[in-house]
Amino acid sequence: MSAEKEPLFSSKNIKLLTGPLNDSNPITVQVLGICSALAVTVKVKPAFVMALSVLVVMAVSNVVISLLRKTVPPRIRIIVQLVVIAAMVILVDQVLKAFLYDISKQLSVFVGLIITNCIIMGRLEAFALSNKPWQSFLDGVGNAAGYGVILIIVAFFRELLGSGTVWGFKVIPESVYDFGYENNGLMILPPMALIVVGVIIWVQRAKNKKLVESN
Amino acid sequence: MKSLRRYIDKVKPHFEKGGKFEILESTFEAFETFLFVSDKVTSKGTHVRDANDMKRTMAIVVLAVVPTVLFGMWNVGYHHFMATGQEGTLLECFWLGFLRVFPIIVVSYVVGLGIEFAFAQHRGHAVNEGFLVSGILIPLIIPVDTPLWMVAVATAFAVIIGKEVFGGTGMNIMNPALTARAFLFFAYPSFMSGNAVWTHGMIAGEGIIDSYSGATPLAEAAAGHMANLPSVAEMFIGTIPGSIGETSTLAILIGAAILLITGVGSARIIISTFVGGLAMGLLLNIFAVNVFMELPAYQHLLLGGFAFGAVFMATDPVSASQTPKGKIIYGFLIGFLAVLIRVINPAYPEGVMLAILLMNVFAPLIDHYVIEGNIKKRLKRAKVKA
């Protein structure tokens, strides 16, 4: 244990929080958690709730595993991680069912499937198991935010172009439809989510040159 | 000709490095090589030499498509007059069709080439000529009343997502024209399927003759209305409703002849696609449980976009298999799957598009195994000798 105390928001800690938003984004750079990004991004609202759920699950389980990191025998660490995540997922699922029933129905099985989200397992393995609780908490929040931001961007474009609405509100005026505009049915289908994610990756790499692989 | 050449040589320095319009170099180069055979020669590596370059090859494909374009324009007018109960002369039919089809062709070329030029400028490439063909194929495979902005969006999607993200002409996995059609098919189904979309004016409610349904023969067959099917001769000549350029098997065969005589299209692919379609048709005839499955196998080759797909889409040299044996497998499976999807899956009446796109994806895999097989065979021979 180091004698001097690190400030809560040292530059290193801030980096834990902001890194996943761009340079090491879980979806666009590490390409994890794609399945749920395809499934829940038809509308912005469910995508937002999903992002929030993942944020809660990830932050709490990161902290819990970080607290347990010295007591868990390495051999059974995966199963312990799973138990912690599963407990959190069930909690979140019950809360959603109690207070946001409609959205919980839209998200259906994908809330339960947060447990299989590679980002969460990945962060527990790679970060929480070897870092202190506060840093783990920041790392969890940062990664979940990086995941959530992409989710909401994808959902924004899919809902806008696919249904003409954002967050359930009509944004494309009726007069445009009278002019001959049609909603794009392909945007509602999952393949388009993949293409939108691909375009986001394209744009991000065009801006952020250090992400471009050399080959 | 000479004066044109002189003019080009005169303005050329402006576009070269250090010139006034340096930034437009690749645009200039594209036009110059379009008009005259390029004077640049390769200096490194091994090359197959041919008097024909890519621009000339593409021009032949465009030439081969011309009969279907002309017939398609006439057919648009013919069906419009039939649906509205008017009499139209040959020229009137053609003129009406021309007025409907020409804007679609213009939009397709302007959007597609615009994006191609923009990418070429941005990346410092020479402009590739691949879109010359895609630009004419896209209008031919969509219904005549597709709104122009949809054509523009689909073309942009096909060129950017279908082609440029993979590195431009020669790198695309899937046929760009079919990518555009698939995009339209899934994005705006109400404009791409049904009975009203195939005839100009029917969506707007101009079809006043009750006996005229506007359904394509394929749709009639899929619905089991065999009595409504046009005669084989009509289907062959193409006086049936359908996408703009795909109805006339006759015009398509003229195009096929041009492609085969000049050696631009692969005879292996075209023939094996037809054989594949026939094989599946016969197979379905044997196990027929409904009237659509009983449809004589050869009629499948006349229905829908089968012939058009086999001749102009499957033979796209970029997205097809490259090895001779691979081409046969590739073509056969396209025909086979096209008829299978068409008959067995009622949700997708146009199986040809989906079959070709699917096999585009599998083409490299087919090539891989053909080459592996060849290597194994030769290794075996080498061992026996040693």
Coordinates of C-alpha atoms in Angstrom, one line a residue:
Chain A
M1 CA 0.0 0.0 0.0
S2 CA 1.4 3.3 -1.0
A3 CA 1.4 5.9 1.8
E4 CA 0.4 8.9 -0.2
K5 CA -3.2 9.0 -1.2
E6 CA -4.0 9.5 -4.9
P7 CA -6.6 12.2 -5.6
L8 CA -10.0 10.8 -6.5
F9 CA -9.9 12.4 -10.0
S10 CA -6.2 12.2 -10.8
S11 CA -5.5 12.4 -14.5
K12 CA -4.9 8.7 -14.6
N13 CA -8.3 8.1 -13.1
I14 CA -10.0 10.5 -15.5
K15 CA -8.4 8.6 -18.3
L16 CA -10.1 5.4 -17.1
L17 CA -13.3 7.3 -17.5
T18 CA -12.8 9.0 -20.9
G19 CA -10.6 6.4 -22.7
P20 CA -13.5 4.0 -23.5
L21 CA -15.4 6.9 -25.0
N22 CA -13.0 7.2 -27.9
D23 CA -9.6 5.5 -28.0
S24 CA -10.7 2.1 -26.5
N25 CA -14.4 2.2 -27.2
P26 CA -15.8 -1.2 -26.4
I27 CA -18.0 -1.4 -29.5
T28 CA -16.1 0.5 -32.2
V29 CA -12.6 -0.4 -31.2
Q30 CA -12.7 -3.6 -29.3
V31 CA -15.8 -4.8 -31.2
L32 CA -17.5 -6.3 -28.2
G33 CA -21.1 -6.4 -27.2
I34 CA -22.3 -6.2 -30.8
C35 CA -25.2 -8.5 -30.5
S36 CA -27.1 -6.3 -28.1
A37 CA -26.1 -3.2 -30.1
L38 CA -28.0 -4.8 -33.0
A39 CA -31.0 -6.0 -31.1
V40 CA -32.1 -3.0 -28.9
T41 CA -31.3 -0.1 -31.2
V42 CA -34.5 0.2 -33.2
K43 CA -35.7 3.0 -31.0
V44 CA -33.8 5.4 -28.8
K45 CA -35.8 4.9 -25.6
P46 CA -35.0 1.2 -25.2
A47 CA -31.5 1.8 -26.2
F48 CA -31.1 4.4 -23.5
V49 CA -32.6 2.1 -20.9
M50 CA -30.4 -0.7 -22.0
A51 CA -27.3 1.6 -21.8
L52 CA -28.4 2.6 -18.3
S53 CA -28.9 -1.0 -17.2
V54 CA -25.5 -2.0 -18.4
L55 CA -24.0 1.0 -16.7
V56 CA -25.5 -0.1 -13.3
V57 CA -24.6 -3.7 -13.7
M58 CA -21.1 -3.0 -14.9
A59 CA -20.3 -0.3 -12.2
V60 CA -21.6 -2.4 -9.3
S61 CA -20.1 -5.7 -10.4
N62 CA -16.8 -4.1 -11.1
V63 CA -16.7 -2.7 -7.5
V64 CA -17.8 -6.0 -6.0
I65 CA -15.3 -8.1 -7.8
S66 CA -12.6 -5.5 -7.0
L67 CA -13.4 -5.8 -3.3
L68 CA -13.3 -9.6 -3.6
R69 CA -10.2 -9.7 -5.7
K70 CA -7.8 -10.8 -2.9
T71 CA -10.2 -13.5 -1.6
V72 CA -11.4 -15.2 -4.7
P73 CA -9.2 -18.2 -5.7
P74 CA -8.1 -17.8 -9.3
R75 CA -9.4 -21.2 -10.2
I76 CA -13.0 -20.3 -9.6
R77 CA -12.9 -16.6 -10.5
I78 CA -15.0 -17.0 -13.6
I79 CA -17.9 -18.6 -11.7
V80 CA -17.7 -15.9 -9.0
Q81 CA -17.8 -13.2 -11.6
L82 CA -20.8 -14.8 -13.2
V83 CA -22.6 -15.0 -9.9
V84 CA -22.1 -11.4 -9.2
I85 CA -23.1 -10.3 -12.7
A86 CA -26.2 -12.6 -12.7
A87 CA -27.3 -11.2 -9.3
M88 CA -27.0 -7.6 -10.6
V89 CA -28.8 -8.4 -13.9
I90 CA -31.7 -10.0 -12.0
L91 CA -32.0 -6.9 -9.8
V92 CA -32.0 -4.6 -12.8
D93 CA -34.5 -6.8 -14.6
Q94 CA -36.9 -6.8 -11.6
V95 CA -36.6 -3.0 -11.3
L96 CA -37.4 -2.5 -14.9
K97 CA -40.3 -4.8 -14.7
A98 CA -41.7 -3.0 -11.7
F99 CA -41.2 0.6 -12.9
L100 CA -40.8 0.5 -16.7
Y101 CA -42.9 -2.4 -17.7
D102 CA -43.4 -1.4 -21.4
I103 CA -39.8 -0.9 -22.1
S104 CA -38.8 -4.0 -20.2
K105 CA -41.2 -5.9 -22.5
Q106 CA -39.5 -4.3 -25.6
L107 CA -36.1 -5.2 -24.3
S108 CA -37.4 -8.7 -23.5
V109 CA -34.7 -11.2 -23.3
F110 CA -31.9 -8.8 -23.9
V111 CA -31.9 -7.5 -20.3
G112 CA -31.2 -11.1 -19.1
L113 CA -28.6 -11.4 -21.8
I114 CA -26.6 -8.5 -20.3
I115 CA -25.0 -11.4 -18.4
T116 CA -23.4 -12.6 -21.6
N117 CA -22.3 -9.2 -22.7
C118 CA -18.6 -9.7 -23.3
I119 CA -17.8 -6.2 -22.3
I120 CA -18.7 -6.8 -18.6
M121 CA -16.9 -10.1 -18.3
G122 CA -13.9 -8.6 -20.1
R123 CA -13.6 -5.6 -17.8
L124 CA -14.0 -7.8 -14.7
E125 CA -11.2 -10.1 -16.0
A126 CA -9.0 -7.5 -17.3
F127 CA -9.4 -4.7 -14.8
A128 CA -11.4 -5.2 -11.7
L129 CA -9.5 -8.4 -10.7
S130 CA -6.3 -6.4 -10.3
N131 CA -7.3 -2.9 -9.4
K132 CA -8.7 -1.0 -6.4
P133 CA -12.5 -0.5 -6.1
W134 CA -12.6 3.2 -7.0
Q135 CA -10.6 2.8 -10.1
S136 CA -12.7 -0.3 -11.0
F137 CA -15.8 1.8 -10.5
L138 CA -14.5 4.5 -12.9
D139 CA -13.5 1.9 -15.4
G140 CA -16.9 0.3 -15.3
V141 CA -18.7 3.6 -15.7
G142 CA -16.4 4.6 -18.5
N143 CA -16.8 1.4 -20.5
A144 CA -20.5 1.3 -20.0
A145 CA -20.7 4.9 -21.1
G146 CA -18.6 4.2 -24.2
Y147 CA -21.0 1.3 -25.0
G148 CA -24.1 3.4 -24.3
V149 CA -23.0 6.3 -26.4
I150 CA -22.6 4.2 -29.5
L151 CA -25.9 2.4 -28.7
I152 CA -27.7 5.7 -28.5
I153 CA -26.1 7.1 -31.7
V154 CA -27.0 4.0 -33.6
A155 CA -30.6 4.0 -32.2
F156 CA -30.9 7.7 -33.1
F157 CA -30.2 7.2 -36.7
R158 CA -32.2 4.0 -36.9
E159 CA -35.3 5.5 -35.3
L160 CA -35.0 8.8 -37.2
L161 CA -34.6 7.2 -40.6
G162 CA -36.6 4.0 -39.9
S163 CA -39.6 5.4 -38.1
G164 CA -39.3 9.2 -38.5
T165 CA -39.3 9.7 -34.8
V166 CA -36.8 10.3 -32.0
W167 CA -37.6 9.1 -28.4
G168 CA -41.1 8.4 -29.7
F169 CA -41.7 12.0 -30.8
K170 CA -42.4 12.7 -34.5
V171 CA -39.6 14.8 -35.9
I172 CA -40.1 14.4 -39.6
P173 CA -43.1 16.6 -40.4
E174 CA -46.1 15.3 -42.2
S175 CA -45.6 17.6 -45.1
V176 CA -42.4 15.8 -46.0
Y177 CA -44.3 12.6 -46.2
D178 CA -46.9 14.3 -48.4
F179 CA -44.0 15.2 -50.7
G180 CA -43.3 11.6 -51.2
Y181 CA -40.9 10.7 -48.5
E182 CA -41.0 7.2 -47.1
N183 CA -39.5 5.7 -43.9
N184 CA -36.7 3.4 -44.7
G185 CA -37.8 -0.1 -43.7
L186 CA -34.2 -1.5 -43.9
M187 CA -33.3 0.7 -40.9
I188 CA -35.6 -1.3 -38.7
L189 CA -34.0 -4.6 -39.7
P190 CA -30.9 -5.7 -37.7
P191 CA -28.5 -5.7 -40.6
M192 CA -28.7 -2.0 -40.9
A193 CA -27.5 -1.6 -37.3
L194 CA -24.4 -3.5 -38.2
I195 CA -23.9 -1.1 -41.2
V196 CA -24.5 1.9 -39.0
V197 CA -21.9 0.7 -36.5
G198 CA -19.6 0.1 -39.4
V199 CA -20.0 3.7 -40.6
I200 CA -19.4 5.0 -37.1
I201 CA -16.2 3.0 -37.0
W202 CA -15.3 4.4 -40.4
V203 CA -15.9 8.0 -39.3
Q204 CA -14.1 7.5 -36.0
R205 CA -11.0 6.1 -37.6
A206 CA -11.0 8.8 -40.2
K207 CA -10.8 11.3 -37.3
N208 CA -8.6 9.4 -34.9
K209 CA -5.6 8.3 -36.9
K210 CA -4.0 6.3 -34.2
L211 CA -6.7 3.7 -34.4
V212 CA -5.8 2.8 -37.9
E213 CA -4.1 -0.5 -38.1
S214 CA -1.0 -0.7 -40.3
N215 CA -0.8 -3.6 -42.6
Chain B
M1 CA -10.9 13.3 -83.6
K2 CA -7.5 15.0 -84.2
S3 CA -8.7 18.4 -83.0
L4 CA -10.1 16.8 -79.9
R5 CA -6.8 15.1 -79.2
R6 CA -5.0 18.4 -79.8
Y7 CA -7.4 20.2 -77.4
I8 CA -6.8 17.6 -74.7
D9 CA -3.1 17.9 -75.1
K10 CA -3.3 21.7 -74.8
V11 CA -5.3 21.7 -71.6
K12 CA -3.5 18.8 -70.1
P13 CA -0.7 20.8 -68.4
H14 CA -3.2 22.6 -66.3
F15 CA -4.3 19.4 -64.7
E16 CA -0.8 18.0 -64.0
K17 CA 1.2 18.5 -60.9
G18 CA 1.7 22.3 -60.4
G19 CA -1.0 23.2 -62.8
K20 CA -4.0 25.4 -62.2
F21 CA -6.5 22.6 -61.7
E22 CA -4.1 20.1 -60.1
I23 CA -6.8 19.1 -57.7
L24 CA -9.0 17.8 -60.5
E25 CA -6.2 15.6 -61.9
S26 CA -8.0 12.3 -61.6
T27 CA -11.2 13.7 -63.0
F28 CA -9.3 14.9 -66.0
E29 CA -7.5 11.7 -66.4
A30 CA -10.8 9.8 -66.3
F31 CA -12.2 11.8 -69.2
E32 CA -9.0 11.6 -71.2
T33 CA -8.8 7.9 -71.0
F34 CA -12.5 7.5 -71.7
L35 CA -12.0 9.3 -75.0
F36 CA -8.6 7.9 -76.0
V37 CA -6.7 4.7 -75.1
S38 CA -4.4 5.6 -72.2
D39 CA -0.8 6.3 -73.2
K40 CA 0.5 5.1 -69.8
V41 CA 2.1 1.7 -69.9
T42 CA 3.0 -0.5 -67.0
S43 CA 6.6 -0.7 -66.1
K44 CA 6.8 -3.2 -63.2
G45 CA 5.6 -6.8 -62.7
T46 CA 4.1 -9.4 -65.0
H47 CA 1.1 -8.3 -67.0
V48 CA -1.3 -9.9 -69.4
R49 CA -1.4 -7.7 -72.4
D50 CA -4.6 -7.1 -74.2
A51 CA -5.7 -4.4 -76.7
N52 CA -8.9 -4.1 -74.6
D53 CA -8.7 -2.1 -71.4
M54 CA -11.3 -1.8 -68.7
K55 CA -13.1 1.2 -70.2
R56 CA -13.5 -0.6 -73.5
T57 CA -14.7 -3.7 -71.7
M58 CA -17.3 -1.8 -69.8
A59 CA -18.4 0.0 -73.0
I60 CA -19.2 -3.4 -74.5
V61 CA -21.4 -4.4 -71.6
V62 CA -23.2 -1.1 -71.9
L63 CA -23.7 -1.8 -75.6
A64 CA -25.0 -5.2 -74.8
V65 CA -27.6 -3.7 -72.4
V66 CA -28.9 -1.3 -75.1
P67 CA -31.5 -3.8 -76.6
T68 CA -33.0 -4.3 -73.1
V69 CA -33.1 -0.6 -72.5
L70 CA -34.9 0.1 -75.7
F71 CA -37.3 -2.7 -75.3
G72 CA -37.9 -1.7 -71.6
M73 CA -38.8 1.8 -72.6
W74 CA -41.3 0.6 -75.2
N75 CA -42.7 -1.9 -72.7
V76 CA -43.3 0.8 -70.1
G77 CA -45.4 2.8 -72.6
Y78 CA -47.2 -0.3 -73.9
H79 CA -48.3 -1.3 -70.4
H80 CA -49.3 2.2 -69.4
F81 CA -51.6 2.5 -72.4
M82 CA -53.0 -1.0 -71.8
A83 CA -53.8 -0.2 -68.2
T84 CA -55.5 3.1 -69.0
G85 CA -57.3 1.7 -72.0
Q86 CA -55.7 3.9 -74.6
E87 CA -54.2 3.1 -78.0
G88 CA -50.6 3.9 -78.4
T89 CA -48.4 3.6 -81.5
L90 CA -45.0 2.1 -81.3
L91 CA -43.4 5.6 -81.2
E92 CA -45.9 6.9 -78.5
C93 CA -45.2 3.9 -76.3
F94 CA -41.5 4.3 -76.7
W95 CA -41.6 8.1 -76.1
L96 CA -43.6 7.7 -72.9
G97 CA -41.3 5.0 -71.7
F98 CA -38.3 7.2 -72.6
L99 CA -39.7 10.1 -70.6
R100 CA -40.1 7.8 -67.5
V101 CA -36.9 5.8 -67.8
F102 CA -34.4 8.5 -68.9
P103 CA -34.6 10.5 -65.6
I104 CA -33.9 7.3 -63.6
I105 CA -30.9 6.6 -65.7
V106 CA -29.7 10.2 -65.3
V107 CA -30.1 10.1 -61.6
S108 CA -28.4 6.8 -61.3
Y109 CA -25.4 8.0 -63.3
V110 CA -25.1 11.4 -61.7
V111 CA -25.3 10.2 -58.1
G112 CA -23.1 7.1 -58.7
L113 CA -20.4 8.8 -60.7
G114 CA -20.5 11.9 -58.5
I115 CA -19.7 9.7 -55.5
E116 CA -17.0 7.8 -57.5
F117 CA -15.3 11.0 -58.6
A118 CA -15.5 12.4 -55.1
F119 CA -13.8 9.3 -53.6
A120 CA -11.2 9.2 -56.4
Q121 CA -10.3 12.9 -55.8
H122 CA -10.2 12.4 -52.1
R123 CA -8.1 9.3 -52.2
G124 CA -5.9 10.5 -55.1
H125 CA -6.9 7.5 -57.2
A126 CA -7.6 7.4 -60.8
V127 CA -11.4 7.3 -61.3
N128 CA -12.5 3.7 -61.9
E129 CA -14.9 3.0 -64.7
G130 CA -16.9 0.2 -62.9
F131 CA -19.9 2.4 -62.4
L132 CA -20.5 2.9 -66.1
V133 CA -22.1 -0.5 -66.1
S134 CA -23.7 -0.4 -62.7
G135 CA -25.2 3.0 -63.6
I136 CA -27.2 1.5 -66.4
L137 CA -28.0 -1.8 -64.7
I138 CA -29.6 -0.1 -61.7
P139 CA -32.5 1.6 -63.7
L140 CA -33.1 -1.7 -65.5
I141 CA -33.9 -3.8 -62.4
I142 CA -36.3 -1.5 -60.6
P143 CA -40.0 -0.8 -61.2
V144 CA -40.7 2.2 -63.5
D145 CA -42.5 4.2 -60.8
T146 CA -39.7 4.1 -58.2
P147 CA -39.4 7.7 -57.0
L148 CA -36.2 9.4 -58.2
W149 CA -35.0 10.2 -54.7
M150 CA -35.2 6.5 -53.8
V151 CA -33.0 5.7 -56.9
A152 CA -30.6 8.3 -55.6
V153 CA -30.5 6.9 -52.1
A154 CA -30.1 3.3 -53.2
T155 CA -27.4 4.2 -55.7
A156 CA -25.5 6.1 -53.0
F157 CA -25.8 3.2 -50.7
A158 CA -24.7 0.7 -53.3
V159 CA -21.6 2.8 -54.3
I160 CA -20.6 3.7 -50.7
I161 CA -21.4 0.7 -48.7
G162 CA -21.4 -1.9 -51.5
K163 CA -18.2 -0.7 -53.2
E164 CA -16.1 2.2 -51.8
V165 CA -15.8 0.8 -48.3
F166 CA -14.1 -2.3 -49.8
G167 CA -11.7 -0.2 -51.8
G168 CA -13.6 0.7 -54.9
T169 CA -14.0 -0.9 -58.3
G170 CA -12.5 -4.4 -58.4
M171 CA -12.6 -4.9 -54.6
N172 CA -16.4 -5.2 -54.0
I173 CA -17.7 -8.4 -52.6
M174 CA -21.2 -8.0 -54.0
N175 CA -22.6 -6.7 -57.3
P176 CA -23.3 -3.0 -56.7
A177 CA -26.4 -2.9 -58.9
L178 CA -28.0 -5.7 -57.0
T179 CA -26.9 -4.1 -53.8
A180 CA -28.9 -1.1 -54.8
R181 CA -31.9 -3.2 -55.7
A182 CA -31.7 -5.2 -52.4
F183 CA -31.6 -2.0 -50.5
L184 CA -34.7 -0.7 -52.2
F185 CA -36.4 -4.1 -51.8
F186 CA -36.0 -4.1 -48.0
A187 CA -36.1 -0.4 -47.4
Y188 CA -39.2 0.6 -49.4
P189 CA -41.1 -2.7 -50.0
S190 CA -44.3 -0.8 -50.9
F191 CA -42.6 0.6 -54.0
M192 CA -40.8 -2.6 -54.9
S193 CA -43.4 -5.3 -54.7
G194 CA -47.1 -5.9 -55.2
N195 CA -49.1 -5.7 -58.4
A196 CA -49.3 -1.9 -58.9
V197 CA -45.7 -0.9 -59.0
W198 CA -44.8 -2.5 -62.4
T199 CA -46.9 -0.3 -64.6
H200 CA -46.4 3.4 -64.8
G201 CA -49.3 5.3 -63.3
M202 CA -50.9 2.5 -61.4
I203 CA -49.8 3.7 -57.9
A204 CA -51.3 7.0 -58.7
G205 CA -54.6 5.2 -59.5
E206 CA -54.5 5.7 -63.3
G207 CA -55.1 2.1 -64.1
I208 CA -58.8 2.2 -64.9
I209 CA -59.2 -1.0 -66.9
D210 CA -60.5 -3.7 -64.5
S211 CA -59.2 -6.6 -66.5
Y212 CA -55.7 -5.3 -66.3
S213 CA -54.1 -6.4 -63.0
G214 CA -50.5 -5.4 -63.6
A215 CA -49.3 -8.4 -61.7
T216 CA -46.1 -9.9 -63.1
P217 CA -46.3 -13.5 -64.4
L218 CA -44.1 -14.5 -61.5
A219 CA -46.6 -13.1 -59.0
E220 CA -49.4 -14.8 -60.8
A221 CA -47.6 -18.1 -60.7
A222 CA -46.6 -17.7 -57.1
A223 CA -50.3 -17.1 -56.3
G224 CA -51.3 -20.2 -58.2
H225 CA -53.2 -18.4 -60.9
M226 CA -51.9 -20.4 -63.8
A227 CA -54.7 -19.4 -66.1
N228 CA -53.5 -15.8 -65.9
L229 CA -50.1 -16.6 -67.1
P230 CA -49.2 -15.1 -70.5
S231 CA -48.2 -17.4 -73.3
V232 CA -44.6 -18.6 -73.5
A233 CA -44.1 -16.5 -76.6
E234 CA -45.2 -13.3 -74.8
M235 CA -42.9 -14.1 -71.9
F236 CA -40.0 -14.8 -74.3
I237 CA -40.5 -11.5 -76.2
G238 CA -41.2 -9.7 -73.0
T239 CA -44.5 -7.9 -73.4
I240 CA -45.2 -8.6 -69.7
P241 CA -45.2 -6.4 -66.6
G242 CA -41.9 -6.3 -64.7
S243 CA -38.9 -4.2 -63.8
I244 CA -37.9 -1.9 -66.6
G245 CA -35.3 -4.0 -68.4
E246 CA -35.8 -7.5 -67.3
T247 CA -38.9 -8.6 -69.1
S248 CA -37.7 -9.4 -72.5
T249 CA -35.7 -12.7 -72.7
L250 CA -35.2 -12.0 -76.4
A251 CA -33.5 -8.7 -75.9
I252 CA -31.4 -10.2 -73.1
L253 CA -30.3 -13.0 -75.3
I254 CA -29.1 -10.4 -77.9
G255 CA -27.1 -8.8 -75.2
A256 CA -25.8 -12.2 -74.2
A257 CA -24.7 -12.9 -77.7
I258 CA -22.7 -9.6 -77.8
L259 CA -21.1 -10.4 -74.5
L260 CA -20.1 -13.9 -75.6
I261 CA -18.9 -13.0 -79.1
T262 CA -16.6 -10.3 -77.6
G263 CA -15.6 -12.6 -74.8
V264 CA -16.5 -10.1 -72.1
G265 CA -19.1 -12.3 -70.4
S266 CA -18.3 -15.7 -69.2
A267 CA -20.1 -18.4 -71.2
R268 CA -19.5 -20.8 -68.3
I269 CA -21.4 -18.7 -65.9
I270 CA -24.3 -17.9 -68.2
I271 CA -24.9 -21.5 -69.3
S272 CA -24.4 -23.1 -65.9
T273 CA -26.9 -20.6 -64.4
F274 CA -29.5 -21.6 -66.9
V275 CA -28.7 -25.3 -66.3
G276 CA -29.0 -24.8 -62.6
G277 CA -32.4 -23.2 -62.9
L278 CA -33.6 -26.0 -65.2
A279 CA -32.3 -28.6 -62.8
M280 CA -34.1 -27.1 -59.9
G281 CA -37.2 -26.6 -62.0
L282 CA -37.2 -30.3 -63.0
L283 CA -36.6 -31.4 -59.4
L284 CA -39.6 -29.3 -58.3
N285 CA -41.7 -30.8 -61.0
I286 CA -40.9 -34.3 -59.7
F287 CA -41.9 -33.4 -56.2
A288 CA -44.7 -31.0 -57.1
V289 CA -47.4 -30.5 -54.5
N290 CA -48.8 -27.3 -55.9
V291 CA -49.3 -25.7 -59.3
F292 CA -46.3 -23.4 -59.0
M293 CA -44.1 -26.4 -58.5
E294 CA -45.7 -28.0 -61.6
L295 CA -44.7 -25.1 -63.8
P296 CA -42.6 -26.5 -66.7
A297 CA -39.0 -26.0 -65.8
Y298 CA -38.1 -24.0 -68.9
Q299 CA -40.7 -21.4 -68.1
H300 CA -38.7 -20.5 -64.9
L301 CA -36.0 -19.3 -67.2
L302 CA -38.4 -16.8 -68.8
L303 CA -40.1 -15.6 -65.6
G304 CA -39.0 -12.7 -63.5
G305 CA -35.4 -11.5 -63.7
F306 CA -33.8 -14.9 -64.3
A307 CA -32.4 -14.3 -67.7
F308 CA -31.3 -10.8 -66.8
G309 CA -29.6 -11.9 -63.7
A310 CA -27.9 -14.8 -65.4
V311 CA -26.5 -12.7 -68.3
F312 CA -25.8 -9.3 -66.8
M313 CA -25.5 -9.8 -63.0
A314 CA -24.0 -13.2 -62.4
T315 CA -21.3 -12.5 -65.0
D316 CA -19.9 -9.4 -63.2
P317 CA -16.2 -10.4 -63.3
V318 CA -15.5 -8.8 -59.9
S319 CA -18.0 -10.5 -57.7
A320 CA -18.1 -13.9 -59.6
S321 CA -15.8 -16.8 -59.1
Q322 CA -12.5 -16.6 -61.0
T323 CA -11.5 -20.2 -61.7
P324 CA -13.0 -22.0 -64.7
K325 CA -14.4 -24.8 -62.5
G326 CA -15.5 -22.4 -59.9
K327 CA -17.5 -20.4 -62.4
I328 CA -19.5 -23.5 -63.3
I329 CA -20.3 -24.3 -59.6
Y330 CA -21.1 -20.6 -59.0
G331 CA -23.4 -20.3 -61.9
F332 CA -25.1 -23.6 -61.3
L333 CA -25.9 -22.7 -57.7
I334 CA -27.2 -19.3 -58.7
G335 CA -29.8 -20.8 -61.0
F336 CA -30.5 -23.6 -58.6
L337 CA -31.1 -21.3 -55.5
A338 CA -32.9 -18.7 -57.5
V339 CA -35.7 -21.1 -58.5
L340 CA -35.7 -22.7 -55.1
I341 CA -36.1 -19.3 -53.3
R342 CA -38.7 -18.3 -55.8
V343 CA -40.9 -21.3 -55.4
I344 CA -40.4 -22.4 -51.8
N345 CA -40.3 -19.0 -50.1
P346 CA -43.4 -17.0 -50.8
A347 CA -42.0 -13.9 -49.0
Y348 CA -39.3 -13.4 -51.6
P349 CA -40.8 -13.8 -55.1
E350 CA -37.6 -12.4 -56.6
G351 CA -35.2 -15.2 -55.8
V352 CA -32.7 -14.3 -58.5
M353 CA -31.5 -11.2 -56.7
L354 CA -31.0 -13.0 -53.4
A355 CA -29.4 -16.0 -55.1
I356 CA -26.8 -13.9 -56.9
L357 CA -26.0 -11.8 -53.8
L358 CA -25.7 -15.0 -51.8
M359 CA -23.4 -16.6 -54.3
N360 CA -21.3 -13.4 -54.6
V361 CA -20.5 -13.9 -51.0
F362 CA -19.6 -17.5 -51.5
A363 CA -17.6 -17.0 -54.8
P364 CA -14.2 -16.6 -53.0
L365 CA -14.8 -19.7 -51.0
I366 CA -15.6 -21.7 -54.1
D367 CA -12.4 -20.4 -55.7
H368 CA -10.4 -21.3 -52.6
Y369 CA -11.5 -25.0 -52.7
V370 CA -11.1 -25.3 -56.5
I371 CA -7.5 -24.1 -56.1
E372 CA -6.8 -26.3 -53.1
G373 CA -8.2 -29.2 -55.0
N374 CA -5.9 -28.5 -57.9
I375 CA -2.9 -28.2 -55.6
K376 CA -3.6 -31.5 -54.0
K377 CA -4.0 -33.2 -57.4
R378 CA -0.7 -31.9 -58.6
L379 CA 1.1 -32.8 -55.4
K380 CA -0.2 -36.3 -55.7
R381 CA 1.2 -36.5 -59.2
A382 CA 4.5 -35.2 -58.1
K383 CA 4.7 -37.9 -55.3
V384 CA 4.0 -40.7 -57.7
K385 CA 6.9 -39.7 -59.9
A386 CA 9.4 -39.3 -57.1

